[in-house]
Coordinates of C-alpha atoms in Angstrom, one line a residue:
S238 CA 31.0 -40.0 -18.6
A239 CA 33.4 -42.8 -18.0
G240 CA 36.4 -41.1 -19.7
S241 CA 36.4 -37.8 -17.8
S242 CA 39.0 -37.0 -15.2
A243 CA 38.5 -35.5 -11.8
P244 CA 39.7 -31.9 -12.6
E245 CA 37.3 -31.6 -15.5
R246 CA 34.2 -29.6 -15.1
S247 CA 31.0 -30.5 -17.0
A248 CA 28.6 -28.0 -18.2
R249 CA 25.2 -29.2 -19.3
C250 CA 22.8 -27.7 -21.9
S251 CA 19.9 -27.3 -19.4
G252 CA 20.3 -23.6 -19.1
R253 CA 21.0 -24.1 -15.3
G254 CA 24.4 -24.3 -13.8
G255 CA 26.4 -24.3 -17.1
P256 CA 28.0 -21.8 -19.3
G257 CA 24.5 -20.9 -20.6
R258 CA 23.6 -19.5 -17.2
R259 CA 24.6 -15.9 -17.8
G260 CA 22.0 -15.0 -20.4
A261 CA 22.8 -17.5 -23.1
V262 CA 21.6 -21.0 -24.0
R263 CA 24.0 -23.7 -25.4
R264 CA 22.8 -25.5 -28.6
G265 CA 24.9 -28.6 -28.5
C266 CA 25.4 -31.4 -26.0
A267 CA 27.7 -31.2 -23.0
V268 CA 31.0 -29.3 -23.1
R269 CA 34.0 -30.4 -21.0
L270 CA 36.5 -27.8 -19.9
Q271 CA 39.8 -28.1 -18.0
D272 CA 40.1 -26.0 -14.8
G273 CA 42.0 -23.2 -16.4
A274 CA 40.0 -23.3 -19.6
F275 CA 36.8 -23.1 -17.5
W276 CA 37.8 -19.8 -15.9
Q277 CA 39.1 -18.5 -19.2
A278 CA 35.7 -19.3 -20.8
M279 CA 33.9 -17.6 -18.0
R280 CA 36.0 -14.5 -18.4
A281 CA 35.2 -14.5 -22.2
V282 CA 31.5 -14.9 -21.6
S283 CA 31.6 -12.0 -19.1
F284 CA 33.5 -9.9 -21.6
V285 CA 31.0 -10.7 -24.3
L286 CA 28.1 -9.8 -22.1
A287 CA 29.7 -6.6 -20.9
V288 CA 30.3 -5.5 -24.5
L289 CA 26.7 -6.3 -25.4
A290 CA 25.4 -4.4 -22.5
A291 CA 27.7 -1.4 -23.3
S292 CA 26.7 -1.4 -27.0
G293 CA 23.0 -1.5 -26.2
K294 CA 22.4 -4.1 -29.0
D295 CA 20.9 -7.5 -28.4
S296 CA 21.6 -9.6 -31.5
T297 CA 23.2 -13.0 -32.3
H298 CA 25.5 -11.4 -35.0
K299 CA 26.9 -8.9 -32.5
L300 CA 27.7 -11.7 -30.1
Q301 CA 29.4 -13.8 -32.7
E302 CA 31.5 -10.8 -33.9
V303 CA 32.6 -10.0 -30.4
S304 CA 33.4 -13.6 -29.6
R305 CA 35.5 -13.9 -32.8
A306 CA 37.3 -10.6 -32.0
G307 CA 37.8 -11.5 -28.3
N308 CA 40.5 -9.6 -26.5
G309 CA 43.3 -10.4 -28.9
S310 CA 44.2 -13.8 -27.4
A311 CA 43.0 -17.3 -28.2
P312 CA 39.7 -17.8 -29.9
V313 CA 36.8 -17.5 -27.5
P314 CA 34.8 -20.6 -26.8
F315 CA 31.0 -20.8 -27.1
E316 CA 30.8 -18.9 -30.4
D317 CA 27.5 -20.4 -31.1
L318 CA 25.8 -18.9 -28.0
E319 CA 22.6 -16.9 -28.5
P320 CA 21.5 -14.1 -26.3
F321 CA 18.7 -15.1 -23.9
G322 CA 15.6 -13.0 -24.5
R323 CA 15.2 -9.8 -26.3
E324 CA 15.1 -6.2 -25.1
N325 CA 11.5 -5.7 -26.1
K326 CA 10.5 -8.8 -24.2
A327 CA 12.4 -7.6 -21.2
Q328 CA 10.8 -4.2 -21.4
A329 CA 7.3 -5.9 -21.6
L330 CA 8.1 -8.0 -18.6
T331 CA 9.4 -5.0 -16.7
E332 CA 6.3 -3.0 -17.6
A333 CA 4.0 -5.9 -16.5
A334 CA 5.9 -6.1 -13.2
I335 CA 5.5 -2.3 -12.7
K336 CA 1.8 -2.6 -13.4
E337 CA 1.4 -5.4 -11.0
S338 CA 3.3 -3.5 -8.3
N339 CA 1.2 -0.5 -8.9
K340 CA -2.0 -2.6 -8.6
M341 CA -0.7 -4.0 -5.3
V342 CA 0.2 -0.5 -4.0
D343 CA -3.3 0.7 -5.1
Q344 CA -4.9 -2.1 -3.2
I345 CA -2.9 -1.4 -0.1
E346 CA -3.8 2.3 -0.4
K347 CA -7.5 1.5 -0.8
A348 CA -7.3 -0.8 2.3
E349 CA -5.6 2.0 4.2
V350 CA -8.3 4.5 3.2
A351 CA -11.0 2.0 4.2
E352 CA -9.4 1.4 7.5
T353 CA -8.9 5.1 8.2
K354 CA -12.6 5.7 7.4
R355 CA -13.7 2.9 9.6
S356 CA -11.5 4.0 12.5
V357 CA -12.7 7.7 12.2
F358 CA -16.3 6.5 12.0
R359 CA -15.8 4.4 15.1
A360 CA -14.1 7.2 17.0
L361 CA -16.8 9.7 16.1
T362 CA -19.5 7.1 17.1
R363 CA -17.8 6.6 20.4
L364 CA -17.4 10.4 20.9
R365 CA -21.1 10.9 20.0
G366 CA -22.0 8.2 22.4
A367 CA -19.9 9.8 25.1
A368 CA -21.5 13.2 24.4
L369 CA -25.0 11.8 24.5
Q370 CA -24.3 10.0 27.8
S371 CA -22.9 13.3 29.2
F372 CA -26.0 15.2 28.0
D373 CA -28.3 12.5 29.3
G374 CA -26.5 12.7 32.7
I375 CA -27.0 16.4 32.7
A376 CA -30.7 16.1 31.8
K377 CA -31.2 13.5 34.5
T378 CA -29.5 15.6 37.1
Q379 CA -31.7 18.6 36.1
E380 CA -34.8 16.4 36.4
S381 CA -33.8 15.2 39.8
N382 CA -33.1 18.9 40.9
I383 CA -36.6 19.9 39.7
D384 CA -38.2 16.9 41.6
T385 CA -36.3 17.8 44.7
Y386 CA -37.3 21.5 44.5
T387 CA -40.9 20.5 43.9
Q388 CA -41.0 18.2 46.9
N389 CA -39.4 20.7 49.2
S390 CA -41.1 23.9 48.3
S391 CA -44.6 25.1 47.4
Y392 CA -44.9 27.7 44.7
R393 CA -48.3 28.9 46.0
E394 CA -46.9 29.5 49.4
R395 CA -44.1 31.7 48.1
H396 CA -46.2 33.3 45.3
P397 CA -49.8 33.9 46.6
V398 CA -52.5 34.5 44.0
K399 CA -53.8 38.0 43.9
H400 CA -57.5 37.8 43.5
L401 CA -59.3 40.9 42.2
A402 CA -62.2 40.4 44.5
S403 CA -60.0 40.6 47.6
E404 CA -58.3 43.7 46.3
E405 CA -61.5 45.5 45.4
Q406 CA -63.0 47.7 48.0
D407 CA -66.0 49.4 46.6
V408 CA -66.9 48.1 43.2
S409 CA -69.5 50.7 42.5
K410 CA -67.0 53.4 43.1
W411 CA -64.5 52.3 40.6
A412 CA -66.7 50.3 38.2
F413 CA -69.3 52.9 37.8
P414 CA -67.8 56.3 38.5
T415 CA -70.1 59.3 38.7
N416 CA -68.2 61.6 36.5
A417 CA -67.7 59.0 33.8
D418 CA -69.7 60.9 31.2

């Protein structure tokens, strides 16, 4: 405004940057405070909020009673301040935030489990592949050993066949013995 001096502070009703900033909303227009009065008012508001927090009650009547009582000195400004929000609303918001946080943590845990399963599956697949390659290598080596042995040695030369005909001397003697009856 045109009539205000430099040392004055102006507090607006917007709920931001003014005396209504610490949990209360101003009902009227703008309030002008001198430098000393500004800090006195801030101390009074802090006192009121501290008493409300200590009492555990959240009501307009309690705020007005405390603001009238003050700390024994001059009357406290902003007697018509209302508390901002209620305890049940704050509790509901807190519970909603906790639920959202829990959902986010659950999603992170699910992602971690999925990633762990994927990495274990991949590691086991690679291990299986390595084991199969190892066994394939062993089998191929064994096959080449068999081929080399077969090419270099003849089984029949080292293991001659025993024919009965060559081992028989007199067939009539052993096939039809005289004392058989």
